[in-house]
Coordinates of N, CA and C in Angstrom, one line a residue:
X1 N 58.0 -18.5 33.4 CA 57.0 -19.6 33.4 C 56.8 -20.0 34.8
X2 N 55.6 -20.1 35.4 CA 55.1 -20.6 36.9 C 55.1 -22.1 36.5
X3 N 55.6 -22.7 37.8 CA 55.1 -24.4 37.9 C 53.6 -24.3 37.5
X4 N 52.8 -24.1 37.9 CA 51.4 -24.6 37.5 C 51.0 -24.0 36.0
X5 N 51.8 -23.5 35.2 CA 51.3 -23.0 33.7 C 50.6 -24.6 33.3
X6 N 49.4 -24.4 32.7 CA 48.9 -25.8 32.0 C 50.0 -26.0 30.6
X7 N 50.9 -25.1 30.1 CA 51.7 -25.8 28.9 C 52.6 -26.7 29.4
X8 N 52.9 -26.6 30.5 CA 54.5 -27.7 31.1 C 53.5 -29.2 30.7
X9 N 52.4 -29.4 31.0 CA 51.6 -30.6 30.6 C 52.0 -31.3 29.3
X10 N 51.8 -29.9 28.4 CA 51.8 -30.7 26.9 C 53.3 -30.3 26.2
X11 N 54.6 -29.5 26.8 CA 55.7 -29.9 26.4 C 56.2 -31.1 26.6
X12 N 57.0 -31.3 25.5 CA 57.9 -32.3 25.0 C 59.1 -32.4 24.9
X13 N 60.1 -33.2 25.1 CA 61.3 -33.0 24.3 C 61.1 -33.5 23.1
X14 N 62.2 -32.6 22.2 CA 61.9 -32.8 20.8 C 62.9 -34.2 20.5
X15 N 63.6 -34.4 21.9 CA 64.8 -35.7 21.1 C 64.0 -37.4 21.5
X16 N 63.2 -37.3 22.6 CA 62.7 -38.7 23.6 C 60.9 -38.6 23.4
X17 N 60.6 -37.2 23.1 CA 59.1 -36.9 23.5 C 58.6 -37.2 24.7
X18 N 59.5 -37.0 25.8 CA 59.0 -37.3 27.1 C 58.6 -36.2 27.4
X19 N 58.3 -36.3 29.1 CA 57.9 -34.6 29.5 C 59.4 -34.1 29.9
X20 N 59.4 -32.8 30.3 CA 60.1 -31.8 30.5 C 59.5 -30.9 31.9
X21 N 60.7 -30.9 32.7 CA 60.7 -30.4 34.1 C 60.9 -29.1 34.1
X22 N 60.3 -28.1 34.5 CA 60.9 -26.6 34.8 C 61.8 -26.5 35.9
X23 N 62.9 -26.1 35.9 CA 64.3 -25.8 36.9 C 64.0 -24.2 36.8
X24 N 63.7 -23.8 37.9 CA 63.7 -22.7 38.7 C 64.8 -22.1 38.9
X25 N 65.3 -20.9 39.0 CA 66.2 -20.1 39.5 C 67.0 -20.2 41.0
X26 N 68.0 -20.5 41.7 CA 68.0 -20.7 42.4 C 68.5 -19.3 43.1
X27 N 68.6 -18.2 42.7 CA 68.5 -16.9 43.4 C 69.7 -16.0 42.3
X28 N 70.1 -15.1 42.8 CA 70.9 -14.6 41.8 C 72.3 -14.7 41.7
X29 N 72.8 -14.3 40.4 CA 74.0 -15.2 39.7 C 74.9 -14.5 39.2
X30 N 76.1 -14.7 38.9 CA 76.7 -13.3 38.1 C 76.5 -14.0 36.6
X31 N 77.0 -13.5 35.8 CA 77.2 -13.8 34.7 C 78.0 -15.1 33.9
X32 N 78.6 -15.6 34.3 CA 79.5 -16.8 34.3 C 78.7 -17.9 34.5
X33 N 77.9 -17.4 35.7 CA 76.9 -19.0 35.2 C 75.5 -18.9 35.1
X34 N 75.0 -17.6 34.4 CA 73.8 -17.5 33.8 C 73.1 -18.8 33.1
X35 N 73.5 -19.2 32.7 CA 73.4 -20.4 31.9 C 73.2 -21.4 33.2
X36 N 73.7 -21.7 33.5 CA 73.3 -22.5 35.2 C 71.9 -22.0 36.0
X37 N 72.2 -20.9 36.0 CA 70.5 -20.4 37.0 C 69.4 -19.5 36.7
X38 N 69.8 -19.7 35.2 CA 68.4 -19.4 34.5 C 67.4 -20.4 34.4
X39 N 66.1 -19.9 34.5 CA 64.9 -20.4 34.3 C 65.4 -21.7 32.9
X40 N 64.7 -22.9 33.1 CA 65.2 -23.7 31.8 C 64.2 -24.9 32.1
X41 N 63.9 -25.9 30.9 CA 63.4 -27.2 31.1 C 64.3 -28.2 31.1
X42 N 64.1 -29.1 31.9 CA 64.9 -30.3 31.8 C 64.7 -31.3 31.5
X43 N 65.3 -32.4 30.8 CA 64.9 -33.8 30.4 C 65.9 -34.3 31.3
X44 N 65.6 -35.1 32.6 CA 66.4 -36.0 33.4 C 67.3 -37.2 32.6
X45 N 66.3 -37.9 31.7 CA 66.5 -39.3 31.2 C 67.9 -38.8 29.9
X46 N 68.0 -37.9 29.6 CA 68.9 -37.4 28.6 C 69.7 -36.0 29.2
X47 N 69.6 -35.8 30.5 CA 70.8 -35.0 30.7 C 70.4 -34.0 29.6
X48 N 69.4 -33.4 29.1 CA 69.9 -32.2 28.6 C 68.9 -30.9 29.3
X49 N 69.4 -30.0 28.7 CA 68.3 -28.6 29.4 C 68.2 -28.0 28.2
X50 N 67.0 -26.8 28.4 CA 66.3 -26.1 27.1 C 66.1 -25.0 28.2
X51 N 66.5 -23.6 27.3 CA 66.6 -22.5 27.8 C 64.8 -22.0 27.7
X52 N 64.7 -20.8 28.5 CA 63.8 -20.6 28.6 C 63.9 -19.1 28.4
X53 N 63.9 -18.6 27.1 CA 64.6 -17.0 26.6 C 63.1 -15.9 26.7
X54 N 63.3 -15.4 27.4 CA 61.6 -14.0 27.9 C 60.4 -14.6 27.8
X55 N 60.6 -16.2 28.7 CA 59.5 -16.7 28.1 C 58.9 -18.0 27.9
X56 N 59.7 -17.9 26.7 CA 59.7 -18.6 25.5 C 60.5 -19.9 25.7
X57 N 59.9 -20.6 25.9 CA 61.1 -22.2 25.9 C 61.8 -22.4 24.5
X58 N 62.6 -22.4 24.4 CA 63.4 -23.1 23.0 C 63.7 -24.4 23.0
X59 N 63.0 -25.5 22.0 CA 62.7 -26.5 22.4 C 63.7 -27.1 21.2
X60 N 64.0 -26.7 20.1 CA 64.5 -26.9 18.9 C 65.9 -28.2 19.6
X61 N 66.2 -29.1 19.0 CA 67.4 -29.7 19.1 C 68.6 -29.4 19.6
X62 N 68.3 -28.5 18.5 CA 70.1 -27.8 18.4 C 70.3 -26.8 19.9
X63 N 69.1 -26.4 20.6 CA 68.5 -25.6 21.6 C 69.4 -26.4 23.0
X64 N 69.2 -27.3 23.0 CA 69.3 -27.9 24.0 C 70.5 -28.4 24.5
X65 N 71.2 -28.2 26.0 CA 72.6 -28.6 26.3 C 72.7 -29.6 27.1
X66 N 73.7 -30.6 26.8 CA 73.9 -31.6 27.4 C 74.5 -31.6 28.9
X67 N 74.2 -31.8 29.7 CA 75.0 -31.2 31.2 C 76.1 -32.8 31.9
X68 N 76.7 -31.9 32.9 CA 77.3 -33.2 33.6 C 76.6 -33.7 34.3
X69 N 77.5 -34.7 34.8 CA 76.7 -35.8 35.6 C 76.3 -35.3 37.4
X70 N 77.6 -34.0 37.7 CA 77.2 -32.9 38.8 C 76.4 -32.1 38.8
X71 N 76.1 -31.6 37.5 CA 74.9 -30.1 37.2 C 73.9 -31.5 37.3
X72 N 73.6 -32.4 36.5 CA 72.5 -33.0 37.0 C 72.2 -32.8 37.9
X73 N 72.8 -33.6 38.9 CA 72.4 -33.4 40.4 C 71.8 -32.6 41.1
X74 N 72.5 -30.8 40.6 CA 72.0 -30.0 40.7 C 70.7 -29.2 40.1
X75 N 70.5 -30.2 39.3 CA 69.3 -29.4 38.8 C 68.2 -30.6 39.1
X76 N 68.1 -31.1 39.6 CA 67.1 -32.1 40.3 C 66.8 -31.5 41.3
X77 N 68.0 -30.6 42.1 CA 67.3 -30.5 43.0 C 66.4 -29.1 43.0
X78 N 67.2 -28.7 41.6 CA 66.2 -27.1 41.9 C 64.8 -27.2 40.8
X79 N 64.2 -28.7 40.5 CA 63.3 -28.9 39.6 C 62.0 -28.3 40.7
X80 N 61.1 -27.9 39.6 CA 59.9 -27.4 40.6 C 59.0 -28.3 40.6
X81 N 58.2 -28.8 41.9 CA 57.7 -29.7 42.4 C 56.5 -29.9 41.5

């Protein structure tokens, strides 16, 4: 998913219905923390992330992982402008 796709507009989280940030890759990763630097959306206000699987955002509840209060951090900073 590119920052400028017109769908990042009309996603939602399914738990707040707010918007949802795209967190970019921050270069490559081994496997251990795939999950850390894969493409994903983020809800800041709820600390959680939604994977982003060939694609395809998984937006579903159960989809989405609650992060620390450091990965926060971290993924603010790799949110796309």
């Amino acid at each position: 998913m590119k920052p400028d796709d017109p769908l990042l507009r009309i996603l939602a989280c399914p738990l707040d219905k707010g918007p949802l940030h795209l967190v970019v890759p921050d270069g490559p990763g081994d496997a251990e923390d795939a999950a850390e630097t894969a493409e994903a959306l983020y809800n800041p206000r709820l600390h959680r992330r939604y994977p982003i699987v060939d694609g395809i955002p998984q937006l579903l509840p159960a989809s989405g992982e609650q992060v620390s209060d450091d990965e926060h951090e971290e993924l603010l900073k790799r949110m796309a402008p």
